[in-house]
Amino acid sequence: MTKSGKKVISVIGLGVVGLTTAVGFALRGHRVIGIDIDPQKVRQINEKICPIYEEGLGKAIKNVEIIATTDHGQALDSDISFLCGGTPPKADGSIDLFYLEEPAKQLAEVLRMKKSYHLVVIRSTVVPGITEKVIIPILENSGEVGICINPEFLREGTALEDFVAPRRIVIGENDRRAGDILCNLYEGFGCPILRTDFKTAEMIKQASNAFLATRISFINEIGNTCKELGIDVYEVAKGMGYDERIGSEYLRAGIGFGGFCLPKDLTALVAKAKEVGSTPRILEEVLHLNREQPLRMLELLKRHIPSLKGKVIGILGLAFKPGTDDVRKTKAIDIVEALLDEGAQIKVYDPRAMPNFKKLFDNKIEYTSSDGVLTADAVLILTEWDEFNNLDYRNKIIIDGRRILKAKEARIYEGICW
Ligand SMILES: NC(=O)c1ccc[n+]([C@@H]2O[C@H](COP(=O)([O-])OP(=O)(O)OC[C@H]3O[C@@H](n4cnc5c(N)ncnc54)[C@H](O)[C@@H]3O)[C@@H](O)[C@H]2O)c1
């Protein structure tokens, strides 16, 4: 603890979640040590450069002091450690715990040298049972250690905003002392704090993401029908959203959900449900609909250009959502693959995500400007960046997966669900 009563916090794993947690607590006056195995990321953070594009985070990192290091031993100087490693899917959809287990083991080694109490907080998303069955056994011989699970609910694009002003904080605990310390750390955040056992906290996170994903597949399915009936699904969603039992969020019909979280959290929950003998029918169908939805862009395109072989197809937007450069599980991947299979030539533009997309599709497609994309035979819009509302779409064939209103001026305009 520092003299002012503020804590010393170590954050292990400085991805979107870890870096947001680190910057968020530093903004509240705590001393923060950030630990990551990636030396380039560590160097950038020490130079106050944000290693990812996240608007609020990029600005805030310049105003806080975070000591970044690749040395897990530095966690010894902290009171609380947040474990923020990635939890990607395995080939069978179940959760891969390597990036959570490894840092937990490294921390366990370090904590064996500590003489006083230390709180370890799991911030990563895991399926119910992981804290108890996997994390506790790793840490149990590491001296006086308390453990909590405290899932993160941030949305990429508004990550820091969501950390600073969360809608709720969930703390999973199995001893009062650990829960109290974490609860005190969140004093003044101005939102409900729900304290539960480990499994319940883990399930709250999983069920929340599964519900959001379900809403998206639901409105996409309604939207597909609306399109054939000549109904604007956005008007339908607006009408539904006024009902407070329904609410208006996550009812934007489009090409489906991508990103690091919703797809893999859903497959992990499906795998867990099956493991315990449950039949997750709704969740499996949500995934199925989400796989099919982006391919509707090609069906709509072919209504106007039946054979894509040799045609030049432009793509506006590669990031899975605006405000980020993240292309993990972005629907642009499925669409580019399908277009390449059809023999199309592809030109793409994204204001932020082109460097990351290049790592996936290097010289198979052309990276250009928005004007360059608009010279194509037809253009697909895949991310709702604001700047796409300032382009000149007249005389173009536009297939819009994200509802860019300006694009309606195109010579031929097809909205995916409207
Ligand atoms: N991305 C989101 O929007 C979001 C939102 C809520 C929850 N989550 C969950 O939070 C967790 C982290 O997500 P993310 O997107 O930040 O992941 P990420 O993969 O972007 O970041 C993980 C970081 O951990 C580092 N790392 C790996 N092994 C390490 C080790 N042994 N020691 C120290 N650092 C190590 C990596 O270099 C990387 O920087 C996941 O479980 C995810 O499901 C993510």
XYZ file of C-alpha atoms and ligand atoms in Angstrom:
462
model
C 0.000 0.000 0.000
C 1.211 3.568 -0.709
C 1.387 6.291 1.978
C -1.883 7.854 0.756
C -3.722 4.596 1.411
C -3.897 3.828 -2.299
C -3.033 0.300 -3.393
C -0.166 -0.996 -5.463
C -1.736 -3.034 -8.235
C -0.060 -5.380 -10.687
C -1.896 -6.183 -13.898
C -0.662 -9.294 -15.674
C -1.431 -9.450 -19.406
C -1.735 -6.044 -21.067
C -4.247 -6.687 -23.855
C -7.443 -4.648 -24.229
C -8.685 -5.731 -20.803
C -5.379 -5.597 -18.909
C -4.337 -2.236 -20.293
C -7.770 -0.754 -19.610
C -7.653 -2.113 -16.044
C -4.130 -0.727 -15.584
C -4.953 2.737 -16.945
C -8.305 2.809 -15.126
C -6.803 2.128 -11.703
C -3.862 4.473 -12.371
C -6.378 7.232 -13.135
C -7.872 6.623 -9.693
C -4.505 7.271 -8.091
C -3.292 3.729 -7.463
C 0.293 2.763 -8.288
C 0.151 0.321 -11.194
C 2.726 -2.179 -12.421
C 1.864 -3.706 -15.794
C 3.377 -7.075 -16.731
C 3.369 -8.654 -20.185
C 5.544 -11.158 -22.037
C 5.604 -8.955 -25.146
C 8.668 -6.661 -24.870
C 7.475 -4.380 -27.672
C 4.169 -3.773 -25.898
C 6.019 -3.099 -22.635
C 8.341 -0.617 -24.328
C 5.436 1.213 -25.967
C 3.525 1.489 -22.694
C 6.615 2.872 -20.927
C 6.864 5.435 -23.743
C 3.147 6.242 -23.163
C 2.203 4.888 -26.565
C -0.981 2.815 -26.643
C -0.164 -0.509 -28.378
C -3.745 -0.861 -29.657
C -6.159 1.632 -31.180
C -8.703 2.455 -28.443
C -9.498 6.128 -28.485
C -10.030 6.883 -24.780
C -7.167 4.629 -23.750
C -4.737 6.229 -26.202
C -5.385 9.666 -24.684
C -5.441 8.563 -21.026
C -2.205 6.565 -21.152
C -0.327 9.818 -21.716
C -1.556 11.175 -18.363
C -0.838 8.246 -16.050
C 2.227 6.543 -14.637
C 2.290 2.815 -15.341
C 5.512 0.912 -14.841
C 5.467 -1.776 -17.527
C 7.798 -4.754 -17.385
C 8.297 -8.297 -18.677
C 9.438 -9.363 -15.199
C 6.702 -11.184 -13.256
C 8.857 -10.770 -10.122
C 7.728 -7.112 -9.987
C 4.321 -8.345 -8.807
C 5.997 -8.941 -5.444
C 5.800 -5.196 -4.754
C 2.034 -5.088 -5.256
C -0.935 -5.698 -2.926
C -3.314 -6.984 -5.597
C -2.682 -8.760 -8.917
C -5.202 -8.821 -11.753
C -4.820 -11.762 -14.146
C -5.931 -10.568 -17.595
C -4.613 -13.214 -20.004
C -6.529 -14.169 -23.138
C -8.864 -17.180 -23.134
C -9.107 -18.123 -26.833
C -11.084 -21.093 -28.126
C -9.570 -24.508 -28.848
C -10.425 -26.249 -32.141
C -13.424 -27.950 -30.485
C -14.785 -24.599 -29.222
C -13.923 -25.223 -25.568
C -11.825 -22.690 -23.683
C -8.023 -22.684 -23.964
C -6.647 -21.761 -20.545
C -2.942 -21.639 -21.402
C -2.661 -17.814 -21.236
C -4.401 -17.754 -17.879
C -2.692 -20.777 -16.323
C 0.833 -19.738 -17.381
C 0.740 -16.268 -15.760
C -1.019 -17.756 -12.717
C 1.875 -20.218 -12.333
C 4.428 -17.421 -12.799
C 2.615 -15.353 -10.150
C 2.404 -18.358 -7.795
C 6.219 -18.704 -7.969
C 6.656 -15.039 -7.098
C 4.129 -15.062 -4.254
C 5.955 -17.929 -2.536
C 8.547 -15.288 -1.581
C 5.960 -12.906 -0.150
C 5.521 -12.681 3.597
C 2.220 -10.776 3.677
C -1.313 -11.195 2.321
C -1.864 -10.852 -1.447
C -5.109 -10.700 -3.408
C -5.268 -12.349 -6.840
C -8.149 -11.320 -9.091
C -9.149 -13.214 -12.243
C -10.270 -10.642 -14.788
C -10.320 -12.968 -17.829
C -13.552 -14.557 -19.022
C -13.822 -18.234 -18.049
C -16.563 -20.854 -17.944
C -18.059 -21.786 -14.545
C -15.747 -23.901 -12.408
C -12.376 -22.645 -13.679
C -11.442 -20.475 -10.696
C -12.165 -23.300 -8.294
C -10.763 -26.213 -10.295
C -7.832 -24.596 -12.123
C -6.722 -21.339 -10.493
C -7.024 -22.213 -6.800
C -4.856 -25.361 -7.124
C -2.148 -23.296 -8.851
C -2.077 -20.658 -6.092
C -2.866 -22.695 -2.991
C 0.750 -23.206 -1.862
C 1.767 -19.599 -2.409
C 1.434 -18.251 1.103
C -1.359 -16.044 2.325
C -3.333 -15.537 -0.886
C -6.957 -14.481 -1.353
C -8.703 -15.087 -4.676
C -11.600 -13.331 -6.410
C -13.078 -13.502 -9.877
C -14.102 -10.109 -11.192
C -15.243 -10.361 -14.831
C -14.765 -7.417 -17.158
C -17.783 -6.216 -19.159
C -16.107 -3.534 -21.298
C -16.940 -3.025 -24.966
C -14.046 -2.462 -27.354
C -14.194 1.034 -28.817
C -15.386 2.449 -25.461
C -13.187 0.314 -23.214
C -11.954 2.945 -20.763
C -15.344 4.651 -20.564
C -16.894 1.299 -19.625
C -14.218 0.665 -16.982
C -14.598 4.107 -15.422
C -18.409 4.038 -15.400
C -19.465 0.387 -15.288
C -23.123 -0.633 -15.140
C -22.329 -3.202 -12.478
C -19.356 -4.821 -10.808
C -19.459 -8.548 -10.139
C -17.198 -10.079 -7.493
C -16.988 -13.839 -7.090
C -15.384 -14.839 -3.794
C -15.044 -17.676 -1.342
C -13.713 -15.705 1.600
C -14.955 -12.444 3.062
C -11.543 -10.798 3.437
C -10.698 -11.125 -0.264
C -14.151 -9.895 -1.330
C -14.014 -6.931 1.074
C -10.632 -5.769 -0.253
C -11.865 -5.849 -3.843
C -15.141 -4.215 -2.897
C -13.212 -1.352 -1.219
C -11.040 -0.946 -4.304
C -14.201 -0.248 -6.287
C -15.551 2.266 -3.788
C -16.870 5.345 -5.569
C -17.499 3.665 -8.922
C -21.199 4.509 -8.452
C -22.784 1.290 -9.674
C -24.261 -1.818 -8.047
C -21.698 -4.328 -6.749
C -22.908 -7.907 -6.747
C -20.994 -10.377 -4.558
C -21.463 -14.055 -5.334
C -19.622 -17.347 -5.230
C -17.044 -18.090 -7.956
C -19.272 -20.145 -10.262
C -22.116 -17.633 -10.233
C -19.794 -14.737 -11.109
C -18.280 -16.782 -13.948
C -21.758 -17.624 -15.258
C -22.994 -14.009 -15.031
C -20.277 -13.010 -17.500
C -20.909 -15.956 -19.836
C -24.695 -15.595 -19.748
C -24.445 -11.833 -20.364
C -22.382 -12.328 -23.518
C -24.606 -15.199 -24.667
C -27.666 -12.973 -24.243
C -26.138 -10.084 -26.190
C -25.156 -12.472 -28.990
C -28.684 -13.905 -28.988
C -30.206 -10.449 -29.379
C -27.992 -9.798 -32.408
C -28.840 -13.086 -34.140
C -32.497 -12.551 -33.235
C -32.725 -9.104 -34.830
C -30.739 -10.308 -37.858
C -33.266 -13.092 -38.380
C -36.167 -10.637 -38.045
C -34.275 -8.284 -40.389
C -33.818 -10.942 -43.079
C -37.596 -11.444 -43.119
C -38.246 -7.677 -42.979
C -36.121 -7.171 -46.084
C -38.201 -9.597 -48.105
C -41.379 -7.907 -46.835
C -40.148 -4.376 -47.602
C -40.081 -3.425 -43.913
C -37.293 -1.365 -42.346
C -35.987 -3.473 -39.445
C -34.417 -0.372 -37.841
C -37.905 1.112 -37.462
C -39.055 -2.218 -36.025
C -36.141 -2.267 -33.541
C -36.872 1.331 -32.552
C -40.483 0.446 -31.879
C -39.452 -2.584 -29.844
C -36.810 -0.664 -27.892
C -39.264 1.794 -26.365
C -40.583 -1.132 -24.338
C -38.367 -1.121 -21.264
C -38.773 -4.867 -20.906
C -36.905 -5.105 -24.212
C -34.605 -2.027 -24.370
C -32.931 -0.695 -27.497
C -29.358 -1.931 -27.261
C -27.881 -4.761 -29.350
C -30.771 -4.591 -31.812
C -28.796 -3.237 -34.768
C -29.358 -5.712 -37.568
C -26.365 -6.309 -39.837
C -23.730 -8.868 -40.810
C -23.499 -10.491 -37.371
C -21.227 -10.347 -34.348
C -17.439 -10.733 -34.502
C -14.607 -9.722 -32.196
C -12.640 -11.642 -29.614
C -15.425 -12.116 -27.086
C -18.947 -12.975 -28.208
C -18.064 -15.777 -30.691
C -15.582 -17.586 -28.459
C -17.492 -17.083 -25.225
C -20.551 -18.585 -26.856
C -18.692 -21.629 -28.169
C -17.090 -22.078 -24.739
C -20.496 -21.991 -23.038
C -21.963 -24.426 -25.569
C -19.044 -26.810 -24.937
C -19.452 -26.478 -21.163
C -23.220 -27.030 -21.356
C -22.704 -30.218 -23.367
C -20.000 -31.392 -20.981
C -22.509 -31.323 -18.139
C -25.208 -33.064 -20.204
C -27.264 -29.996 -21.114
C -28.539 -29.292 -24.657
C -27.864 -25.627 -25.533
C -30.307 -25.429 -28.485
C -30.764 -21.655 -28.547
C -27.047 -20.922 -28.270
C -26.140 -23.373 -31.043
C -28.697 -21.767 -33.336
C -27.368 -18.286 -32.496
C -23.916 -19.425 -33.635
C -25.338 -21.058 -36.741
C -27.240 -17.903 -37.755
C -24.144 -15.820 -37.118
C -22.068 -17.991 -39.465
C -24.629 -17.641 -42.265
C -25.425 -13.944 -41.906
C -22.300 -12.393 -43.528
C -22.706 -14.640 -46.569
C -26.001 -12.866 -47.302
C -23.814 -9.971 -48.481
C -22.666 -12.141 -51.386
C -26.218 -13.308 -52.183
C -27.339 -9.677 -52.388
C -24.296 -8.747 -54.472
C -25.050 -11.538 -56.925
C -28.544 -10.178 -57.490
C -26.718 -7.410 -59.397
C -23.471 -9.106 -60.496
C -24.290 -12.817 -60.942
C -20.696 -13.937 -61.610
C -17.980 -12.420 -59.441
C -15.072 -14.026 -61.298
C -12.627 -11.301 -62.313
C -14.824 -8.529 -60.915
C -13.288 -5.928 -58.621
C -15.145 -5.812 -55.304
C -14.407 -3.050 -52.798
C -14.721 -3.383 -49.025
C -15.163 -0.449 -46.659
C -14.409 -1.488 -43.075
C -12.393 -4.415 -41.687
C -12.469 -3.901 -37.905
C -15.168 -5.944 -36.170
C -16.655 -2.670 -34.957
C -15.795 1.031 -35.188
C -13.471 2.621 -32.644
C -11.010 -0.276 -32.635
C -8.317 -1.795 -34.847
C -9.249 -5.303 -33.672
C -9.896 -7.788 -36.497
C -10.217 -10.937 -34.377
C -13.191 -12.920 -35.761
C -14.301 -9.912 -37.783
C -16.960 -10.801 -40.360
C -14.703 -9.196 -42.991
C -12.617 -12.405 -42.818
C -15.548 -14.639 -43.866
C -16.546 -12.234 -46.625
C -13.030 -11.840 -48.049
C -12.565 -15.636 -48.035
C -15.898 -16.154 -49.827
C -15.078 -13.473 -52.426
C -11.640 -14.986 -53.077
C -13.304 -18.415 -53.550
C -15.559 -16.818 -56.188
C -12.499 -15.457 -58.043
C -13.123 -11.768 -57.274
C -10.342 -9.182 -56.999
C -10.595 -7.310 -53.716
C -9.715 -3.751 -52.705
C -10.130 -2.809 -49.063
C -9.994 0.247 -46.826
C -10.298 0.697 -43.069
C -9.189 3.825 -41.185
C -7.474 1.811 -38.414
C -7.481 -1.931 -38.975
C -5.498 -2.389 -42.203
C -2.166 -3.241 -40.482
C -3.850 -6.013 -38.464
C -5.824 -7.312 -41.456
C -2.585 -7.459 -43.495
C -1.316 -10.072 -41.046
C -4.245 -12.299 -42.139
C -4.472 -11.517 -45.871
C -1.225 -10.030 -47.098
C -0.818 -9.836 -50.873
C -4.069 -11.641 -51.739
C -5.976 -8.346 -51.624
C -5.199 -4.682 -52.326
C -5.063 -2.152 -49.475
C -6.054 1.311 -50.641
C -7.940 4.499 -49.699
C -11.733 4.916 -49.481
C -11.617 6.607 -52.915
C -9.622 3.648 -54.227
C -12.285 1.243 -52.949
C -15.034 3.280 -54.609
C -13.506 2.617 -58.068
C -14.535 -1.069 -57.726
C -17.405 -2.685 -59.675
C -19.370 -2.926 -56.414
C -18.661 -2.030 -52.785
C -19.584 -3.844 -49.558
C -19.754 -1.841 -46.303
C -18.723 -3.976 -43.318
C -17.952 -1.557 -40.426
C -19.936 1.551 -39.466
C -17.066 4.064 -39.254
C -18.432 7.649 -39.143
C -16.236 8.743 -42.021
C -18.134 6.418 -44.377
C -20.999 8.900 -44.087
C -18.876 11.485 -45.932
C -18.169 9.520 -49.128
C -19.726 10.017 -52.559
C -21.626 6.826 -53.406
C -23.519 8.133 -56.458
C -23.211 5.890 -59.545
C -22.043 2.950 -57.416
C -23.417 -0.461 -56.539
C -23.422 -0.610 -52.725
C -24.275 -3.578 -50.516
C -24.511 -2.207 -46.983
C -24.044 -4.499 -44.012
C -24.022 -1.723 -41.401
C -26.555 0.904 -42.405
C -24.536 3.890 -43.583
C -27.346 6.299 -44.440
C -25.334 8.316 -46.976
C -24.804 5.140 -49.020
C -28.509 5.114 -49.884
C -27.719 7.704 -52.579
C -25.982 4.950 -54.583
C -27.271 4.027 -58.068
C -27.990 0.543 -56.710
C -28.300 0.174 -52.925
C -29.035 -2.993 -50.984
C -29.138 -3.024 -47.190
C -28.538 -6.475 -45.729
C -31.741 -6.468 -43.627
C -33.543 -3.379 -44.892
N -11.421 -7.797 -25.565
C -12.561 -7.517 -24.946
O -13.374 -6.698 -25.390
C -12.905 -8.217 -23.637
C -13.981 -7.742 -22.873
C -14.290 -8.391 -21.673
C -13.560 -9.515 -21.293
N -12.548 -9.985 -22.085
C -11.803 -11.156 -21.626
O -10.604 -10.693 -21.008
C -9.506 -11.576 -21.292
C -8.390 -10.817 -22.001
O -8.860 -10.328 -23.237
P -7.946 -9.396 -24.159
O -8.765 -9.049 -25.348
O -7.364 -8.303 -23.340
O -6.783 -10.466 -24.535
P -5.432 -10.262 -25.345
O -5.115 -11.583 -25.918
O -5.574 -9.061 -26.238
O -4.348 -9.855 -24.237
C -3.709 -10.783 -23.419
C -2.314 -10.241 -23.077
O -1.700 -11.178 -22.203
C -0.320 -11.254 -22.538
N 0.230 -12.495 -21.988
C 0.157 -13.759 -22.490
N 0.808 -14.622 -21.681
C 1.290 -13.884 -20.639
C 2.046 -14.193 -19.488
N 2.438 -15.446 -19.233
N 2.369 -13.203 -18.656
C 1.997 -11.924 -18.885
N 1.270 -11.570 -19.972
C 0.927 -12.538 -20.832
C -0.311 -11.156 -24.039
O 0.959 -10.782 -24.548
C -1.389 -10.106 -24.267
O -0.844 -8.801 -24.283
C -10.115 -12.708 -22.111
O -10.495 -13.734 -21.250
C -11.341 -12.075 -22.740
O -12.337 -13.022 -23.054
C -12.188 -9.343 -23.230
